[in-house]
XYZ file of C-alpha atoms in Angstrom:
97
model
C 86.173 77.063 127.937
C 84.412 80.389 127.510
C 82.442 79.508 124.410
C 78.742 80.077 124.771
C 76.465 78.770 122.062
C 73.235 80.661 121.642
C 70.414 79.753 119.328
C 68.491 82.879 118.343
C 64.792 82.383 117.869
C 63.798 81.749 114.287
C 67.399 81.632 113.045
C 67.740 77.868 112.861
C 71.556 78.129 113.277
C 73.794 78.738 116.219
C 75.846 81.767 117.051
C 79.111 81.315 118.939
C 80.240 83.957 121.415
C 83.924 83.532 122.265
C 84.634 85.525 125.412
C 88.395 84.887 125.252
C 88.611 86.390 121.770
C 86.718 89.486 122.862
C 88.892 89.942 125.964
C 92.109 89.508 123.982
C 90.929 91.977 121.351
C 89.947 94.503 124.008
C 93.305 94.132 125.775
C 95.158 94.554 122.473
C 93.187 97.756 121.798
C 94.024 99.110 125.255
C 97.738 98.370 124.807
C 97.711 99.886 121.308
C 95.936 102.984 122.622
C 98.457 103.512 125.403
C 101.358 102.999 122.983
C 99.837 105.410 120.469
C 99.342 108.072 123.143
C 102.883 107.668 124.476
C 104.304 107.803 120.954
C 102.292 110.926 120.115
C 103.362 112.781 123.274
C 107.008 111.793 122.827
C 107.169 112.826 119.175
C 105.310 116.090 119.811
C 107.772 117.044 122.554
C 110.657 116.084 120.269
C 109.295 118.342 117.525
C 108.781 121.248 119.949
C 112.357 120.890 121.216
C 113.520 120.946 117.599
C 111.919 124.349 117.068
C 108.743 123.359 115.237
C 105.688 125.575 115.883
C 102.664 124.287 117.849
C 100.620 123.260 114.801
C 103.537 121.513 113.135
C 104.449 119.771 116.379
C 100.867 118.525 116.718
C 100.816 117.157 113.154
C 104.334 115.690 113.165
C 103.502 112.522 115.166
C 100.519 111.764 112.938
C 102.628 111.883 109.801
C 105.483 109.822 111.244
C 103.247 107.163 112.807
C 101.085 107.114 109.693
C 104.099 106.488 107.490
C 105.408 103.711 109.723
C 101.947 102.127 109.894
C 101.514 102.323 106.134
C 104.890 100.776 105.418
C 104.520 98.078 108.044
C 101.023 96.985 107.048
C 99.703 98.555 103.889
C 102.660 99.423 101.729
C 104.015 95.948 101.175
C 105.311 95.136 97.763
C 103.505 92.420 95.866
C 106.603 90.263 95.502
C 107.678 86.912 96.896
C 110.158 85.738 99.524
C 113.382 87.559 100.320
C 112.741 90.361 97.839
C 109.517 91.253 99.653
C 111.332 91.588 102.981
C 114.159 93.623 101.421
C 111.704 96.014 99.747
C 109.714 96.436 102.971
C 112.879 97.093 105.011
C 114.164 99.601 102.431
C 110.841 101.458 102.438
C 110.848 101.612 106.212
C 114.434 102.902 106.323
C 113.741 105.507 103.651
C 110.635 106.627 105.490
C 112.526 106.959 108.758
C 115.366 108.936 107.170
């Protein structure tokens, strides 16, 4: 519905601009940004209440969120099926402990 086909001069091909895909991507980035900010503020306050100094409290959320992100997306084991899920869950639990 929102596909616009443009033919740039001299290109000979067509370029497709999908407005829906751009809007969905933009909305996902906005939601992810709000969630990241809320997570950062919450974890920083948690660290400050736990007695961590200002610098440590500012770095704490980055390390925790970085570990969760790594284990959820980048740290997957190169194994198949059930074993892959078990390894990923174990890594996540160990990282959260």
